PDB file of C-alpha atoms in Angstrom:
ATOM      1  CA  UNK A 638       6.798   3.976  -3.044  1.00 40.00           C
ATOM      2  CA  UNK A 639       5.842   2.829  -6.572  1.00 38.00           C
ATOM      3  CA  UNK A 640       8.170   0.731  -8.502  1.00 40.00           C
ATOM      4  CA  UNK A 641       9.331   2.617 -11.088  1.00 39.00           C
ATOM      5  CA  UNK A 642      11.845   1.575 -14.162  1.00 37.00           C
ATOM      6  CA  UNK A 643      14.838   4.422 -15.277  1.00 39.00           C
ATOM      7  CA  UNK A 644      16.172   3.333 -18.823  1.00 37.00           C
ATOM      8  CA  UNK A 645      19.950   5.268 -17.608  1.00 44.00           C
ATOM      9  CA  UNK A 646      21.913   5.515 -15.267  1.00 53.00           C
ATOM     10  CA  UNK A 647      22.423   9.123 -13.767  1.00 54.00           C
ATOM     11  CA  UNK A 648      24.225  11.573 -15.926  1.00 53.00           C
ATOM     12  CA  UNK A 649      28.190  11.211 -16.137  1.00 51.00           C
ATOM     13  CA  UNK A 650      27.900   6.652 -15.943  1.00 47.00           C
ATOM     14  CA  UNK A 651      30.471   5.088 -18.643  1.00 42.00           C
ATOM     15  CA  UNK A 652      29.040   2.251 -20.555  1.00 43.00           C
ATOM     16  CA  UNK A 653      27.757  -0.805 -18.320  1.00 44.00           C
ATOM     17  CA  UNK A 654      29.781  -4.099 -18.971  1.00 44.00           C
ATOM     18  CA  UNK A 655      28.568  -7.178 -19.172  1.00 45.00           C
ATOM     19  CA  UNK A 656      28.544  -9.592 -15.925  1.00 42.00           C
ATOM     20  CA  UNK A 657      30.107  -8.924 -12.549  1.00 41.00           C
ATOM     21  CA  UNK A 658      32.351  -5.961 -12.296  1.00 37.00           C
ATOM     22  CA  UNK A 659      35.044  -4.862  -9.143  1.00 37.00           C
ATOM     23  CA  UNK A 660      35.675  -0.744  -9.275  1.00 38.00           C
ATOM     24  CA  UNK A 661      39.165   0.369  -7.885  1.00 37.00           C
ATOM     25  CA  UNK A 662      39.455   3.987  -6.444  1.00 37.00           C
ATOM     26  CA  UNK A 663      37.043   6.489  -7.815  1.00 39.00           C
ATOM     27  CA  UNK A 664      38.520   8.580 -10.489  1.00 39.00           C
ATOM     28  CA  UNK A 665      37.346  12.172 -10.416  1.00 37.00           C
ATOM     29  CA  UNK A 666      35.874  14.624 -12.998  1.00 43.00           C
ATOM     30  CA  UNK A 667      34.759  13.901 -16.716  1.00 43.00           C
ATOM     31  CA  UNK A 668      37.196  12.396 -19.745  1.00 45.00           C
ATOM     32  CA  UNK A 669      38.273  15.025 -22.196  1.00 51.00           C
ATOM     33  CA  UNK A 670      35.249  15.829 -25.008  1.00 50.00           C
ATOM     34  CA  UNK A 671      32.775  14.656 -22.284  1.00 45.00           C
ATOM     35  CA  UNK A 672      30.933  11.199 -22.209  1.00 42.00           C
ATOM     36  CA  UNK A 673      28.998   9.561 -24.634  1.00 44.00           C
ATOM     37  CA  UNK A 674      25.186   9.233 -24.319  1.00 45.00           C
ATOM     38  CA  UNK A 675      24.581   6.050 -22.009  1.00 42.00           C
ATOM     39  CA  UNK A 676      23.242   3.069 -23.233  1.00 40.00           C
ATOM     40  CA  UNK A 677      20.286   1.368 -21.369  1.00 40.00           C
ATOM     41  CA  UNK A 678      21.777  -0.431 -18.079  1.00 37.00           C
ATOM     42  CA  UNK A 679      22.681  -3.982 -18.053  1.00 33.00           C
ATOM     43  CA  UNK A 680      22.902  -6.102 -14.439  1.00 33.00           C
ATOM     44  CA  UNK A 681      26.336  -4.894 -12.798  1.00 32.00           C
ATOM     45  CA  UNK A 682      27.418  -5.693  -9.294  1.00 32.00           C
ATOM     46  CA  UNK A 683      29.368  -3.445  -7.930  1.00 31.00           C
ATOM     47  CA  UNK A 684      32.210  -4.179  -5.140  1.00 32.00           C
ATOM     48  CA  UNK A 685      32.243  -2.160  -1.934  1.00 29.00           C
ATOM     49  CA  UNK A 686      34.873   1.032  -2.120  1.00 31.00           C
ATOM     50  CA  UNK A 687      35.462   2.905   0.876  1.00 31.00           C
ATOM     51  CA  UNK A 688      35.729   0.689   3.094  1.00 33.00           C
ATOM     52  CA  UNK A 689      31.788   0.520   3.874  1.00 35.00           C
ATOM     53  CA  UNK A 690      31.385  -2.980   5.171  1.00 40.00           C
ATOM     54  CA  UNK A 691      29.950  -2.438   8.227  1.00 45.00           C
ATOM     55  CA  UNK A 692      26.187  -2.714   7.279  1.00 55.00           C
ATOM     56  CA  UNK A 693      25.564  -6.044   8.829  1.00 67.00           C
ATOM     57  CA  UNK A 694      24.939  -5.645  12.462  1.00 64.00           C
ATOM     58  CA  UNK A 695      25.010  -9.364  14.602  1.00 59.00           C
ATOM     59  CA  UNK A 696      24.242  -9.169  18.028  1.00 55.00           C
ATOM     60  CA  UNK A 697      25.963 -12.239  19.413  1.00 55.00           C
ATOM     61  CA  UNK A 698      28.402 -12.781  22.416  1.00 56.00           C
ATOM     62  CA  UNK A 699      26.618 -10.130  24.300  1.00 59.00           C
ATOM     63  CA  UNK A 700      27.111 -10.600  28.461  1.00 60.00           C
ATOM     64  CA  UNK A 701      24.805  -9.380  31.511  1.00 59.00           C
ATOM     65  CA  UNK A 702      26.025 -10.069  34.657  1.00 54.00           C
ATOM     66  CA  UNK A 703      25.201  -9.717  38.308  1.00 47.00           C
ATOM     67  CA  UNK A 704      21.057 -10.284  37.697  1.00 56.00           C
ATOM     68  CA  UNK A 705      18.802 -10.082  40.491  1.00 52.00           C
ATOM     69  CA  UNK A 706      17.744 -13.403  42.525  1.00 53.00           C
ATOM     70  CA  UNK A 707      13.684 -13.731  43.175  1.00 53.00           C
ATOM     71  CA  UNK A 708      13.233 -16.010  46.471  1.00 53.00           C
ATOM     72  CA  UNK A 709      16.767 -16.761  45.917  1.00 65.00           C
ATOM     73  CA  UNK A 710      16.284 -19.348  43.453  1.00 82.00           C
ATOM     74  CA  UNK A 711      14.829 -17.815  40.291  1.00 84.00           C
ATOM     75  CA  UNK A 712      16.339 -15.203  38.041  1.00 86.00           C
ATOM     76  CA  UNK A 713      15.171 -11.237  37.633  1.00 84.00           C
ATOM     77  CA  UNK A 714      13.362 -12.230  34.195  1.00 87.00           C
ATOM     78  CA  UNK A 715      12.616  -8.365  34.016  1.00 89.00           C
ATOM     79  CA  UNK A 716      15.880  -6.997  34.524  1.00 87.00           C
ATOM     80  CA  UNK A 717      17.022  -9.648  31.747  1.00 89.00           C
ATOM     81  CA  UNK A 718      14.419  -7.880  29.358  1.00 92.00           C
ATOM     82  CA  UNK A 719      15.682  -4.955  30.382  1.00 91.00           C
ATOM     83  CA  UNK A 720      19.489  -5.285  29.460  1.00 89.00           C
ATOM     84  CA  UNK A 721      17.527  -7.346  25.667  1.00 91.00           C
ATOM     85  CA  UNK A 722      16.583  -3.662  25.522  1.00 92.00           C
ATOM     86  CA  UNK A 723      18.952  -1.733  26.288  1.00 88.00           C
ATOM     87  CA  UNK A 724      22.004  -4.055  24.400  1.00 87.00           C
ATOM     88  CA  UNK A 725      19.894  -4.262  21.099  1.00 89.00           C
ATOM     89  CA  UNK A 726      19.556  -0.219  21.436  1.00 88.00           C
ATOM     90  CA  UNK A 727      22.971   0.538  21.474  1.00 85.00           C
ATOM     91  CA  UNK A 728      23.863  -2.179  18.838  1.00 84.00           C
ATOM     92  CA  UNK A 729      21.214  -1.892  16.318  1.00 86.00           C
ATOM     93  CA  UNK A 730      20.404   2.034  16.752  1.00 87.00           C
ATOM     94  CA  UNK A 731      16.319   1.335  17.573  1.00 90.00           C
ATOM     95  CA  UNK A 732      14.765   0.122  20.568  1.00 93.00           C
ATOM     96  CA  UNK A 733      12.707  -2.910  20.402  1.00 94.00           C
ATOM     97  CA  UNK A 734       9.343  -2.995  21.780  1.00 97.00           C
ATOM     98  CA  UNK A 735       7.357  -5.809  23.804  1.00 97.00           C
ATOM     99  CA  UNK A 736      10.352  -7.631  25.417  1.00 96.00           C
ATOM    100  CA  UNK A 737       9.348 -11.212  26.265  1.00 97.00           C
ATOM    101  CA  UNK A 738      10.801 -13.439  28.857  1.00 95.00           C
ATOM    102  CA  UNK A 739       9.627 -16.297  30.513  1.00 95.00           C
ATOM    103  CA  UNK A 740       8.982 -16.444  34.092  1.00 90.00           C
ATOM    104  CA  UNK A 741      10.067 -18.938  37.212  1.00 88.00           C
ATOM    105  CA  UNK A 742      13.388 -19.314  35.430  1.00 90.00           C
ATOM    106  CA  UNK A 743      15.632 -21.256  38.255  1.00 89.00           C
ATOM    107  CA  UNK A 744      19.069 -21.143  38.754  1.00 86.00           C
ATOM    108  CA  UNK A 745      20.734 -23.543  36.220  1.00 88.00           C
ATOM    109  CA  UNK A 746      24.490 -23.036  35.204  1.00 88.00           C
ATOM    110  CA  UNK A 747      24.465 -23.912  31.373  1.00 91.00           C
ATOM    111  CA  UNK A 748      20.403 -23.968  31.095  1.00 92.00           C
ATOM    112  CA  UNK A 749      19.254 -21.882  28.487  1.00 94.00           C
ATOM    113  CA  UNK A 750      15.614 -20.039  27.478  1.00 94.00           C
ATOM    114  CA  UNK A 751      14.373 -17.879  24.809  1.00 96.00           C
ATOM    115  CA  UNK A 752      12.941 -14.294  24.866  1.00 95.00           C
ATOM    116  CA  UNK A 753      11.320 -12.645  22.202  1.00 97.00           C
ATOM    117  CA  UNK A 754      10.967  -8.701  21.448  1.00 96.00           C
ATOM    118  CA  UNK A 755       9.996  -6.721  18.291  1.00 97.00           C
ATOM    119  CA  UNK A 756      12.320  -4.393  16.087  1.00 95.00           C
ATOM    120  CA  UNK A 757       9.931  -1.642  14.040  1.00 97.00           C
ATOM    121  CA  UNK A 758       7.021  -4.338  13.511  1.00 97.00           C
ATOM    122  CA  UNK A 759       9.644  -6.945  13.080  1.00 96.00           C
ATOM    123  CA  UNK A 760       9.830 -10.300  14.837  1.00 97.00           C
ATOM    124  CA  UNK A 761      13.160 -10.635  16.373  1.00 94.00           C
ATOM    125  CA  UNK A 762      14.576 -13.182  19.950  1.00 93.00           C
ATOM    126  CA  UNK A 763      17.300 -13.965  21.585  1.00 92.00           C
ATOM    127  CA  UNK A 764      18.586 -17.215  23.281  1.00 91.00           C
ATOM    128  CA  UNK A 765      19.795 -16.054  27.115  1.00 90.00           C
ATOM    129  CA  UNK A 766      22.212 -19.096  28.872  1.00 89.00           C
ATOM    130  CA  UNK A 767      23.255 -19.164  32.271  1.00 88.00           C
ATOM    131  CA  UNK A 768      27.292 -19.304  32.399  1.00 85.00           C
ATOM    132  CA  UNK A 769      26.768 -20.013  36.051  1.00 83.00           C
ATOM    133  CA  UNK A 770      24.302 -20.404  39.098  1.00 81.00           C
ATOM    134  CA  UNK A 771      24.694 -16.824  40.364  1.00 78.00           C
ATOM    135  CA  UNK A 772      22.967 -15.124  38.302  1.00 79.00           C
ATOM    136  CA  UNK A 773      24.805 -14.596  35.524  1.00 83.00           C
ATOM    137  CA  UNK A 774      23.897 -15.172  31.937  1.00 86.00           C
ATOM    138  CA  UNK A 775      25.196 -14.741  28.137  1.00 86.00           C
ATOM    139  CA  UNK A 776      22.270 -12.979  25.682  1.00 88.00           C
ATOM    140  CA  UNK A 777      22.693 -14.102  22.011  1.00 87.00           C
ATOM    141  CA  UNK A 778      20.528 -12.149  19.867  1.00 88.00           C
ATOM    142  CA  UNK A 779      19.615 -15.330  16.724  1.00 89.00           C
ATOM    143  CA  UNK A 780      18.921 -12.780  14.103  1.00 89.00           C
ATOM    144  CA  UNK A 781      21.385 -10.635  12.162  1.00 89.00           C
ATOM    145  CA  UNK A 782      20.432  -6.666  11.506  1.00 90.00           C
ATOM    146  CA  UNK A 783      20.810  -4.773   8.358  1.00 92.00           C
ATOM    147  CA  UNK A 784      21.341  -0.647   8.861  1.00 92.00           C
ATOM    148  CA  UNK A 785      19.489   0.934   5.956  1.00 94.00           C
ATOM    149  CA  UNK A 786      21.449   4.294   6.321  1.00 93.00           C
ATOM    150  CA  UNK A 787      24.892   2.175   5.789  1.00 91.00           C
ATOM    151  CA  UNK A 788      23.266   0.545   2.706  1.00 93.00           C
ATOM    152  CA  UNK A 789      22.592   4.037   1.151  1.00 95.00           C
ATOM    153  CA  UNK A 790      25.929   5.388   1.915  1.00 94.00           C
ATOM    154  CA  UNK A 791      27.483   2.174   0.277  1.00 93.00           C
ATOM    155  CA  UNK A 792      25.605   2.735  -2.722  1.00 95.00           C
ATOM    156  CA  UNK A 793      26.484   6.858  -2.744  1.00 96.00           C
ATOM    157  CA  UNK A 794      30.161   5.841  -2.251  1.00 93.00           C
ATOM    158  CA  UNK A 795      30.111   3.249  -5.464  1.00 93.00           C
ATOM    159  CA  UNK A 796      27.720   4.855  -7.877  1.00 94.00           C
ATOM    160  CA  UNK A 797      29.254   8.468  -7.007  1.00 94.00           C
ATOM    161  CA  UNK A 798      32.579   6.955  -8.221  1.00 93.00           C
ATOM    162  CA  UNK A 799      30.844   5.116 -11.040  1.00 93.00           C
ATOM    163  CA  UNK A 800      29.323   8.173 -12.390  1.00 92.00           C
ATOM    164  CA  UNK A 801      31.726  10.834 -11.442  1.00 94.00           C
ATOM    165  CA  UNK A 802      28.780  12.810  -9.680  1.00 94.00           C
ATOM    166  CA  UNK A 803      27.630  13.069  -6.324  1.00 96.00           C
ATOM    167  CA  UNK A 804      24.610  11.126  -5.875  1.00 96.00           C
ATOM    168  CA  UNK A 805      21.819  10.554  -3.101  1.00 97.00           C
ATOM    169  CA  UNK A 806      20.819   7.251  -2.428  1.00 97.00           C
ATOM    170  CA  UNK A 807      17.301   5.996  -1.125  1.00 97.00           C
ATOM    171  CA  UNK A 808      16.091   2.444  -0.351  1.00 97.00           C
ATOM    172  CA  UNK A 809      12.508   1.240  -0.449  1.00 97.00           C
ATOM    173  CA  UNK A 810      12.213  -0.142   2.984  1.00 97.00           C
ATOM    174  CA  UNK A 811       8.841   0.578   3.563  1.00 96.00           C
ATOM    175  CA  UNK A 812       9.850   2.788   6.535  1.00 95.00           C
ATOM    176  CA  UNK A 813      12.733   0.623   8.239  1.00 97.00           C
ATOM    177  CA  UNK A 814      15.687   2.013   9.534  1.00 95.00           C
ATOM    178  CA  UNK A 815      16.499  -1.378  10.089  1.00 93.00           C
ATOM    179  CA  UNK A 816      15.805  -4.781   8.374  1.00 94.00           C
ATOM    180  CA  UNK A 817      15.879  -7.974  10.205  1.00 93.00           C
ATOM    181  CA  UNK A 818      17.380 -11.227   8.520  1.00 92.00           C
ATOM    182  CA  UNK A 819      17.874  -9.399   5.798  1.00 92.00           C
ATOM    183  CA  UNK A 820      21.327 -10.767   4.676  1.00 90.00           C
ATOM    184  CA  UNK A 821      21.148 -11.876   1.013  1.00 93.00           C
ATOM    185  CA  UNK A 822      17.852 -10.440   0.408  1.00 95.00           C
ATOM    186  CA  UNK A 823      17.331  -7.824  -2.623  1.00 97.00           C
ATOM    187  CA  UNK A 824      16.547  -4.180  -1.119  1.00 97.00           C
ATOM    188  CA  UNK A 825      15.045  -1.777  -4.057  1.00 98.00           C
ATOM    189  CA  UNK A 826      16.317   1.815  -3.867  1.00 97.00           C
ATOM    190  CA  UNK A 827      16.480   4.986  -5.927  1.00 97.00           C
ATOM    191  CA  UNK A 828      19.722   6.723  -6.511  1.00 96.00           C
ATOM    192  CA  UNK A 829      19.298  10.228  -7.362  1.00 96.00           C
ATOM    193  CA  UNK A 830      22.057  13.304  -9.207  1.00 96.00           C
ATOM    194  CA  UNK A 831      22.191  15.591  -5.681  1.00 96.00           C
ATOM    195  CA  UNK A 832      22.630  17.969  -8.490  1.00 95.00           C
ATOM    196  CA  UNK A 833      19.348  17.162 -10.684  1.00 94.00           C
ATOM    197  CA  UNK A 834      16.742  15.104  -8.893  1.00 86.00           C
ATOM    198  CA  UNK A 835      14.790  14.114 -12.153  1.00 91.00           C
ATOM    199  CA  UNK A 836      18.342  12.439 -13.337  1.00 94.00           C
ATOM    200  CA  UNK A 837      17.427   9.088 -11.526  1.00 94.00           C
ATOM    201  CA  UNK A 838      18.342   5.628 -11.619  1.00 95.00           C
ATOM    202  CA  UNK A 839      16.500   2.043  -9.649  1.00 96.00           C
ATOM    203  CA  UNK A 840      18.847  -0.563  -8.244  1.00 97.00           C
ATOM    204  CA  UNK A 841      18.517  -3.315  -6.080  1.00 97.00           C
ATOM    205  CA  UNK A 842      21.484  -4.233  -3.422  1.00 96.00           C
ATOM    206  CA  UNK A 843      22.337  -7.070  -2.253  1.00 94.00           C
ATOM    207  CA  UNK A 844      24.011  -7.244   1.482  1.00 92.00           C
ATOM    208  CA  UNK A 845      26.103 -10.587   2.349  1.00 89.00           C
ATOM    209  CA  UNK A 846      26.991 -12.036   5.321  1.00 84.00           C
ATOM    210  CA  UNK A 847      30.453  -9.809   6.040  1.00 83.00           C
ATOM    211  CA  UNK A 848      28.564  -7.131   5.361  1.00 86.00           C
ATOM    212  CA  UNK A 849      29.520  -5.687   2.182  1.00 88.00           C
ATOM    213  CA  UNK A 850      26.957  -4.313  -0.419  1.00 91.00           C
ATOM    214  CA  UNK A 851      26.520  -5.173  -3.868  1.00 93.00           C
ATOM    215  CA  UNK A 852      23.890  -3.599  -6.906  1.00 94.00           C
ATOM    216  CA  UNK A 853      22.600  -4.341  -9.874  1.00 95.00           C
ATOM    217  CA  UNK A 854      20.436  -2.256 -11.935  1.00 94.00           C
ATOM    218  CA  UNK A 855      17.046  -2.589 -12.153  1.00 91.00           C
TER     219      UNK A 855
END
């Protein structure tokens, strides 16, 4: 998608404030006499309302147990890639692709070995430790996932309340339902009137570490 600049805000936005600004509960429906024409928006973050934090998605403290023995001292390397797939499905929403582990891993309690797999063309692995010499074994994924689809819904939640209009949100993730390691990194999106599509505004969020989104204007 092209990068585009909007001078305002959708339709219904009160004048932007200078620095960062925290919105309490969304107050419905326009002040009497209407609002004034919108100025051109300055940088605002905006804190999470709704109770939307959940965007941040860490796979860690994830247990398999009860793998299969090869020769009766090596571990079932497959069935460990299997359970990397399976785990990061349910987790994350998307199955990864080209699940790596290595092979001839013996029986250790407390040894540890990496495995790699792929999340929509992105590079993710996991660190897999055996908790004891049967077989069992703790997968860690070492990345942390961002959901786009919680993003947008963050930013229809705040800028729906900021604006008094419902609004559809959009983020340029060049196809992504999911971003890897994305924490703190700016994610352009679009955030559209649901009731007039050419009423448009461009904002980058922000995603932290406990999950909650923030935007500025673009």
């Amino acid at each position: 998608m092209a990068s585009q600049t909007y001078p305002t805000p959708p339709t219904g936005s009160p004048e932007p404030q200078n620095g960062p600004t925290t919105y309490g509960p969304p107050s419905y429906g326009p002040p009497a006499g209407g609002y004034a024409p919108a100025p051109a928006p300055r940088r605002r973050t905006g804190a999470i309302i709704g109770g939307i934090v959940a965007a941040v998605v860490v796979l860690g403290g994830l247990v398999v147990a009860a793998l299969v023995w090869i020769g009766g001292a090596t571990l079932d390397t497959a069935e460990v890639e299997r359970r990397i797939g399976q785990l990061t499905a349910e987790q994350a929403g998307v199955a990864p692709t080209d699940v790596s582990c290595p092979a001839d891993i013996r029986a250790e309690s407390g040894s540890a070995f990496s495995c790699t797999a792929s999340l929509e063309n992105q590079p993710i692995s996991f660190t897999v430790t055996q908790t004891d010499d049967e077989g069992t074994v703790r997968i860690d994924s070492d990345n942390t996932f961002v959901d786009v689809g919680v993003v947008e819904a963050s930013l229809d939640e705040q800028l729906g309340a900021l604006t008094g209009v419902a609004v559809i949100s959009t983020c340029d993730t060049g196809g992504h339902s999911v971003l890897v390691d994305a924490v703190g990194t700016p994610i352009p999106c679009f955030v559209d009137n649901a009731a007039d599509a050419t009423d448009t505004v461009e904002v980058v969020a922000t995603v932290d570490s406990s999950g909650a989104v923030s935007y500025e204007f673009a």
